[in-house]
Structure formats: structure tokens, C-alpha cells
Backbone as a ProteinNet text record, in pm:
[ID]
protein_1_A
[PRIMARY]
MESSFKKGYDKTVNADGSFELSFKSERVSAKSASGFALLMIIILFPTSCAVTLPVAHMFSSGDWAQVSKPLWASLALILYIVVLYYITKSKTKISVKPNIGIIIGGKNLPFKEISQIGTISYPGASSKKNAAFVYADTHGTQVKLSKYIPLELAEAIVNELKAASGVNWK
[TERTIARY]
8066.5	7985	7895.1	7885.4	7799.6	7662.3	7562.7	7426.3	7410	7334.7	7306.8	7171.7	7104.7	6977.5	7003.6	6925	6941.2	6868.2	6932.1	6867.7	6759.8	6668.5	6563.7	6611.4	6735.5	6791.2	6936.8	6987.7	7128.7	7200.1	7318	7398.6	7528.7	7547.6	7668.1	7753.3	7872.7	7962.4	8057.6	8066.4	8155.1	8292.3	8388.8	8526.6	8537.6	8450.3	8457.8	8385.8	8335	8266.9	8115.7	8067.2	7922.1	7867	7738.4	7678.7	7539.5	7492.5	7360.8	7278	7158.6	7064.4	6965	6948.7	6849.9	6762.9	6633.4	6537.4	6414.2	6344	6221	6108.9	6022.9	5911.9	5787.7	5677.3	5548.1	5505.7	5445.7	5394.2	5256.7	5188.9	5052.9	5053.7	4987	4982.4	4894.2	4915.7	4834.8	4689.5	4668	4532.7	4451.3	4514.4	4442.5	4463.2	4525.5	4556.9	4432.3	4329.2	4210.1	4140.8	4131.4	4072.9	4157.8	4288.7	4380.3	4366.7	4354	4339.2	4210.4	4102.6	3976.6	3989.5	4055.4	4077	4161.5	4262.9	4347.8	4272.5	4177.5	4097.9	4007.8	3949.6	3857.7	3931	4052.8	4125.7	4230.6	4317.2	4432.6	4396.9	4306.6	4275.7	4210.9	4109.1	4056.2	4161.2	4249.8	4356.1	4450.4	4485.6	4574.7	4506.2	4374.9	4300.8	4306.2	4286	4287.2	4425.3	4529.8	4666	4706.1	4662.5	4706.1	4621.9	4506.7	4424.2	4496.6	4564.3	4638.8	4750.8	4812	4917.7	4857.8	4744.6	4677.7	4631.4	4592	4550.2	4666.6	4785.7	4903.5	4930.4	4902.1	4924.8	4815.7	4702.1	4599.1	4636.2	4559.7	4594.4	4545.3	4536.6	4496.1	4345.9	4274.1	4128.3	4083.1	4003.9	3959.5	3876.4	3808.3	3726.7	3814.1	3938.9	4028.7	4116.2	4095.8	4177.3	4149.8	4256.6	4245.1	4211.1	4093.6	4049.9	4138.5	4176.8	4267.3	4403.9	4456.1	4584	4569.7	4464.4	4439.1	4424.3	4345	4325.9	4457.4	4537.4	4667.2	4760.4	4768.3	4853.5	4806.7	4675.3	4621.2	4651.5	4636	4662.2	4810.3	4896.9	5041.7	5079.8	5030.8	5060.1	5006.2	4885.7	4824.3	4910.5	4954.8	5034.7	5169	5234.8	5365.4	5353.5	5255.9	5238.6	5198.4	5109.7	5067.3	5185.3	5273.5	5392	5479.9	5504.7	5591.2	5526.1	5394.4	5325.8	5336.5	5322.7	5316.1	5451.5	5545.6	5675.5	5776.5	5865.4	5973.7	6092.4	6202.9	6322.5	6361.7	6372.1	6406.5	6554.8	6620.4	6762	6777.7	6844.1	6874.3	7025.8	7085.4	7229.1	7253.6	7351.5	7380.7	7528	7554.5	7690.7	7698.6	7769.6	7772.9	7811.6	7738.5	7756.1	7726.7	7683.1	7653.8	7505.8	7456	7315.6	7272.5	7149.3	7084.8	7061	7079.2	7046.6	6941.6	6824.6	6717.4	6649.1	6640.2	6579.5	6653.4	6785.1	6864.4	6857.4	6784.8	6772.1	6850.7	6915.3	6996.7	6914.9	6937.7	6872.6	6978.1	7037	7141.7	7086	7166.7	7123.6	7097.7	7172.5	7155.5	7019.8	6952	6820.7	6705.9	6738.1	6635.6	6607.1	6480.5	6444.5	6407.5	6361.7	6323	6326	6370.3	6361.9	6280.6	6181.1	6097.5	6017.5	5921	5834	5688.8	5606.6	5461.8	5406.1	5324.6	5271.5	5120.7	5073.7	4931.4	4893.3	4777.7	4735.4	4701.6	4727.9	4695.8	4545.8	4502.7	4359.9	4304.6	4370.4	4319	4428	4544.5	4653.3	4690.1	4771.2	4814.3	4940.2	4998.3	5119.7	5086	5170.5	5156.9	5249.7	5201.1	5284.8	5332.3	5452.4	5508.1	5594.2	5627	5726.6	5816.2	5936	6035.3	6020.2	6023.7	6010.3	6117.4	6137.3	6224.5	6150.7	6145.7	6085.5	6193	6166.2	6259.2	6183	6210.3	6148.1	5995.6	5937.9	5792.1	5732.4	5815.1	5769.4	5808.6	5717	5746.2	5787.3	5913.2	5967.8	5966	5897.7	5895.5	6025.9	6098.1	6224.8	6208.4	6093.4	6068.3	5922.7	5896.1	5758.4	5714.5	5605.9	5554.2	5637.5	5678.6	5760.5	5711.2	5753	5715.2	5769.9	5696.2	5733.3	5871.4	5903.3	6034	6147.7	6128.7	6229.9	6243	6132	6134.6	6212.4	6190.6	6262.8	6412	6448.9	6590.9	6657.2	6586.8	6642.1	6655.6	6557.6	6566.5	6688.9	6713.1	6830.2	6960.5	6967.6	7087.1	7108.1	6999.6	7010.1	7050.9	6991.8	7026.1	7169.9	7215.9	7354.8	7453.9	7417.7	7507.7	7501.3	7403	7382.5	7481.8	7527.9	7615.9	7539.6	7406.5	7320.5	7267.5	7257	7193.9	7044	6968.9	6824.4	6753	6636.3	6556.3	6499.2
8797	8792.8	8916	8979.5	9095.9	9053	9129.1	9099.9	9130.3	9047.1	9071.9	9140	9173.7	9243.8	9394	9464.2	9608.9	9678.7	9781.5	9862.8	9948.8	9996.1	10084.3	10227.2	10253.5	10388.3	10379.8	10489.3	10498.5	10585.6	10542	10618.3	10656.5	10787.2	10839	10906.2	10853.1	10908.1	11006.6	11126	11230.4	11219.9	11292.3	11288.1	11338.1	11432.1	11486.7	11400.1	11283.8	11193.7	11211.4	11321.1	11339.7	11245.4	11221.3	11134.4	11183.9	11132.6	11170.9	11044.9	11044.6	10935.9	10982.1	10906	10939.9	10817.8	10843.7	10734.9	10785.9	10694.6	10729.3	10741.8	10839.5	10861.3	10902.3	10905.5	10941.3	11076.8	11158.3	11286.5	11271	11160.2	11138.5	11015.9	11024.3	10910	10801.1	10678.8	10567	10584.3	10652.5	10673.3	10765.7	10866.7	10962	10937.7	10825.4	10799.2	10784.4	10720.5	10700	10833.5	10921.5	11053.6	11135.8	11124.4	11196.1	11144.9	11012.7	10954.6	11002.3	11008.8	11057.2	11203.4	11283.6	11423.8	11436.2	11352	11356.8	11312.7	11219	11178	11292.3	11361.7	11470.7	11590.2	11618.4	11736.9	11703.5	11606.9	11583.4	11516.6	11419.7	11350	11442	11522.8	11616.7	11716.7	11758.3	11850.8	11783.1	11658.6	11588.8	11565.7	11544.5	11532.3	11663.5	11774.3	11905.2	11939	11900.8	11931.7	11845.6	11720.5	11630.9	11642.2	11708.2	11722.1	11795.4	11907.9	11971.9	11884.1	11802.3	11712.3	11607.7	11550.6	11453	11518.3	11645	11718.2	11734.7	11754.9	11768.4	11639.4	11522.4	11395.2	11363.3	11429.9	11412.5	11500.9	11498.3	11576.5	11720.3	11774.4	11912.4	11929.3	11821.4	11826.1	11772.6	11850.8	11808.9	11680.7	11657.9	11536.7	11412.8	11434.3	11322.3	11285.8	11353.1	11324.7	11182.3	11107.6	10968.3	10961.8	10911	10902.5	10808.4	10691.3	10604.6	10669.9	10742.1	10811.3	10918	10994.2	11099.3	11040	10934	10870.1	10813.3	10755.9	10700.6	10810.1	10919.5	11031.6	11088.5	11104.7	11158.8	11066.8	10936.1	10840.7	10837.7	10841.8	10843.1	10969.1	11084.2	11208.2	11203.7	11152.2	11140.2	11055.4	10940.6	10849.7	10912.4	10975.6	11037	11150.6	11238	11351.5	11302.7	11205.1	11150.7	11089.4	11020	10962.2	11071.5	11178.2	11285.4	11368.2	11370.8	11442.5	11366.4	11234.3	11155.8	11106.5	11083.1	11028.5	11140.7	11120.2	11215.7	11142.8	11210.5	11154.6	11247.3	11192.2	11269.6	11251	11360	11354.7	11416.9	11343.6	11391.5	11390.5	11505.8	11514.5	11507.3	11427.1	11405.9	11431.8	11515.6	11535.8	11464.9	11353.2	11274.5	11359.1	11337.9	11405.8	11556	11606.4	11749.3	11773.2	11723.2	11746.1	11699.4	11735.6	11696.2	11821.9	11808.8	11917.5	11862.4	11923.8	11880.4	12002.7	12005.3	12119.3	12249	12242.4	12361.6	12413.6	12344.2	12388.4	12294.9	12353.5	12277.4	12238.3	12116	12066	11994.4	12065	12002.8	11888.6	11783.4	11669.2	11709.1	11808.6	11848.2	11912.7	11959.4	12020.9	11924	11800.5	11700.5	11618.1	11613	11533.1	11389.7	11368.6	11234.3	11226.9	11112.5	11082	10954.2	10953.7	10834.7	10830.2	10738.3	10723.2	10733.8	10780.3	10777.8	10705.6	10604.2	10526.7	10543.1	10527.2	10535.3	10410.2	10352.8	10234.7	10273.3	10182.8	10209	10206.7	10269.4	10277.8	10140.8	10073.2	9943.8	9837.3	9870.2	9773.4	9734.5	9632.1	9586.1	9658.5	9739.2	9811.9	9937.3	9970.6	10095.8	10199.3	10320.1	10431.3	10501.6	10550.3	10616.1	10733.5	10817.7	10920.5	10931.3	10984.9	11002.8	11144	11158	11290.3	11309.3	11435.1	11471.3	11574.5	11551.9	11649.1	11746.5	11875.2	11977.5	12101.8	12150.9	12272.5	12268.8	12152.5	12140.2	12133	12116.8	12108.3	11973.6	11915.8	11790.2	11821	11798.3	11826.7	11697.8	11701	11584.3	11580.8	11470.8	11455.3	11382.7	11318.8	11247.5	11262.9	11228.2	11216.5	11074.1	11029	10896.8	10787.9	10691.8	10578.9	10454.8	10334.9	10215.2	10218.9	10161.2	10164.7	10105.1	9997	9932	10025	10098.1	10193.3	10308.5	10355.5	10463.9	10422	10301	10252.3	10238	10195	10183.7	10321.5	10421.6	10557.8	10613.3	10588	10631.7	10568.1	10440.7	10373.5	10436.7	10473.3	10541.3	10675.7	10751.7	10884	10874.1	10780.2	10763.1	10717.2	10629.4	10581.7	10695.1	10787.4	10897.2	11012.8	11013.9	11129.7	11138.1	11023.5	11024.9	11044.7	11038.6	11058.8	10923	10903.3	10782.1	10805.7	10744.8	10764.7	10671.3	10713.4	10632.4	10512.3
9074.2	8955.1	8952.1	8836.1	8820.6	8770.1	8809.2	8766.4	8618.6	8549.7	8408.1	8389.9	8500.2	8493.1	8490.8	8410.7	8398	8512.2	8567.4	8670.7	8606.6	8688.9	8640.7	8625.1	8661.6	8651.7	8610.4	8558.7	8521.5	8623	8663.2	8758.6	8689.4	8674.7	8611.9	8718.4	8742.3	8843.9	8777.4	8834.4	8783.6	8848.5	8796	8846.2	8990.1	9030.6	9166.6	9269.9	9229.3	9322.6	9323.7	9268.4	9260.8	9153.3	9158.2	9058	9021.4	8909	8860.2	8837.7	8892.7	8872.2	8765.5	8661.1	8559	8533	8516.3	8499.2	8428.7	8364.5	8294.4	8395.6	8373.6	8466.1	8388.1	8457.4	8398.9	8454.2	8371.2	8418.6	8481.9	8452.2	8499.4	8589.8	8704.3	8794.9	8737.2	8782.3	8736.3	8778.5	8888.9	8940.1	8849.1	8792.7	8708.5	8559.8	8524	8383.4	8297.3	8349.1	8266.4	8236.5	8333.8	8310.8	8216	8228.6	8140.7	7997.4	7982.4	7849.5	7782.6	7859.2	7804.9	7760.4	7841.7	7806.7	7680.3	7667.3	7549.2	7424.6	7439.2	7323.7	7280.1	7377.1	7345.7	7284.3	7330.4	7283.3	7177.4	7205.7	7119.7	6987.5	6988.9	6864	6760.5	6798.3	6697.3	6647.8	6736.9	6696.2	6597.3	6622.8	6530	6395.8	6397.1	6270.6	6193.1	6262.4	6197	6142.1	6214.1	6170.1	6050.8	6047.4	5939.9	5813.8	5820	5699.7	5586.1	5613.2	5503.2	5447	5532	5483.6	5391.3	5433.3	5347.5	5217.1	5224.3	5103.8	5007.5	5060.3	4974.5	4897.1	4958.1	4890.6	4789.2	4801.3	4699.2	4581.3	4479.5	4359.7	4368.9	4490.7	4509.9	4518.5	4511	4516.5	4652.2	4724.4	4857.6	4851.2	4742.1	4729.1	4709.9	4668.1	4642.2	4763.1	4876.3	4995.1	5041	5053.5	5095.4	5244.6	5274.3	5415.2	5497.4	5443.9	5522.4	5548.4	5448.8	5468.9	5576.3	5567.7	5666.6	5806.2	5819.7	5950.9	6003.9	5914.8	5957.3	6007.4	5931.6	5973.6	6107.5	6125	6249.1	6366.4	6345.7	6453.7	6490.6	6391.1	6419	6496.8	6452.7	6523.5	6666.1	6683	6815.4	6909.1	6861.8	6945.3	6981.1	6884.2	6909.3	7010.9	6992	7083.8	7222.1	7230.3	7359.1	7434.5	7361.2	7424.1	7484.1	7408.9	7458	7568.6	7572.7	7680.6	7811.5	7805.9	7929.8	7979.7	7893.2	7934.5	7954.7	8047.6	8066.4	8128.7	8135.5	8198.8	8313.3	8431.3	8549.5	8580.1	8618	8655.9	8793.9	8882.3	9016.5	9032	9057.5	9082.4	9232.1	9271.6	9413.4	9438.8	9538.9	9587.2	9722	9728.8	9852.5	9974.3	10082.4	10211.1	10205.1	10090.5	10077.5	10049.6	9936.7	9907.1	9770.4	9738	9613.7	9530	9400.1	9307.7	9211.5	9213.8	9124.2	9065.3	8935.1	8866.8	8892.8	8913.2	8937.7	9080.6	9168.3	9306.9	9397.6	9496.8	9592.3	9713.4	9761.4	9882	9965.8	10065.3	10147.3	10232	10248	10329.1	10474.2	10525.1	10665.2	10690.9	10584.6	10600.4	10572.4	10535.6	10504	10629.4	10668	10784.6	10747.4	10624.8	10581.4	10429.4	10377.4	10235.2	10225.2	10138.3	10128.6	9999.8	9998.3	9882.7	9926.9	9838.7	9858	9736.6	9761.5	9649.9	9639.5	9517.7	9487	9411.3	9441.8	9365.3	9222.6	9129.8	8989.7	8966.9	8860.4	8829.6	8790.2	8698.5	8654.4	8651.8	8699.4	8698.1	8840.8	8850.1	8981.7	9028.6	8940.7	8975.5	9054.4	9147.8	9221.2	9160.3	9147.6	9104.8	9231	9229.4	9347.2	9303	9398.8	9373.2	9494.4	9471.8	9577.3	9630.7	9762.5	9823.3	9929.6	9966	10076.9	10160.9	10292.5	10384	10428.6	10410.4	10453.1	10496.3	10613.9	10667.3	10659.8	10685.6	10683.3	10544.2	10444.1	10306.2	10247.8	10173.5	10106.3	9962.2	9930.6	9798.5	9716.6	9601.8	9513	9434.3	9448.4	9378.1	9244.9	9226.1	9100.9	9060.8	8937.4	8892.2	8922.7	8867.7	8898.6	8833.2	8916.7	8873.8	8947.3	8903.2	8978	9121	9214.3	9355.4	9379.2	9312.3	9331.1	9290.7	9180.7	9135.1	9234.1	9286.1	9384.6	9509.3	9555.2	9673.2	9646.2	9526.1	9490.9	9488.4	9438.1	9434.1	9574.8	9660.6	9800.4	9866.2	9841.1	9898.2	9849.9	9721.6	9667.8	9736.5	9752.8	9815.1	9961.4	10033.2	10174.9	10191.8	10102.1	10110.6	10083.8	9996.6	9961.7	10062	10149	10235.6	10350.9	10397.6	10514.4	10643.7	10639.3	10756.1	10800.7	10933	10983.7	10992.6	10900.2	10892.1	10988	11030.7	11122.8	11055.7
[MASK]
++++++++++++++++++++++++++++++++++++++++++++++++++++++++++++++++++++++++++++++++++++++++++++++++++++++++++++++++++++++++++++++++++++++++++++++++++++++++++++++++++++++++++

């Protein structure tokens, strides 16, 4: 029987046996989200108001006194929400060649040069969820393989990478 629950990531297997893991991630950690939100209110909302004012003016009869304040506020809020969503959300893709290595952001990371693959988690600012990212230790450097994702998803991705590596991990 197959599970009817959806995974937190998509796995696309290519004809040569390599596969790609893709998943939604956050650009901002849960720990710094409140500070980021405050910064976005201070910068992004006034900018969206300034950008939407000429649009609201076009819908009025060409008179600045006739600009509909509710229309202007609605346009500014919609633009703010859309831009904020695209700033904070992203999709991460990790390409894996089994027993060979990982390709992320166009850079190669052979499994033989990786000493450890794991997760680092951070407590959320006001939520009970932990944000985490997947990393690989290589040559004394910690390479981030993902942006911030839920801890459970990070652990599932680590398990996929370790299974594909052909290495016996500690």
C-alpha cells in the first residue's frame, strides 16, 4: 500500500539515475522573522503606497482630490503582500548523482569530500516550530544546502542524501 500523505519535497528521477530534490523554503529564519517583518513594514509598505498612488490616480477622473483612498489602500496592501511573499519564499533544488556527489547552485560537492551531512535547527521566534537548514561539512567549511525549512523536512532530505551517497555515515 502506498502512502496517501504528500511529502514535503518532490523527487524527480532522471534517466541516468540522478535525481533532483525540490522543496519550498524560507529566506528568513523563524528567529529573525519578527525583525524582518518590522523592517519590511518600515520600508516596503511606504514604497508600495508610493508605487500604487499613480495607479489609483489613473482610476480617478484625473483629479488628485478625487483619488479613492480605499482603492489606493487596497492596491498598496495587495502589492505589499505579493512582494513580501516573493521576498520571503523560495524553492530550493538539490541535484544528486548517487555515489558521486551533490550539485547545488551550479557547484559540485563530491560525496568523498563530505565529512558530515546534517541539520542545524533554530527555535522559532514566537512559534513552537523549529526552523532548520541542511548542511554538509567539507574541508573545514560548512556548506548550506538549503535555506530555512521545517526540521522534519530537513531530516528527511538528509536521509535522502545519505542514502544516495553510498557512504557509511557515523
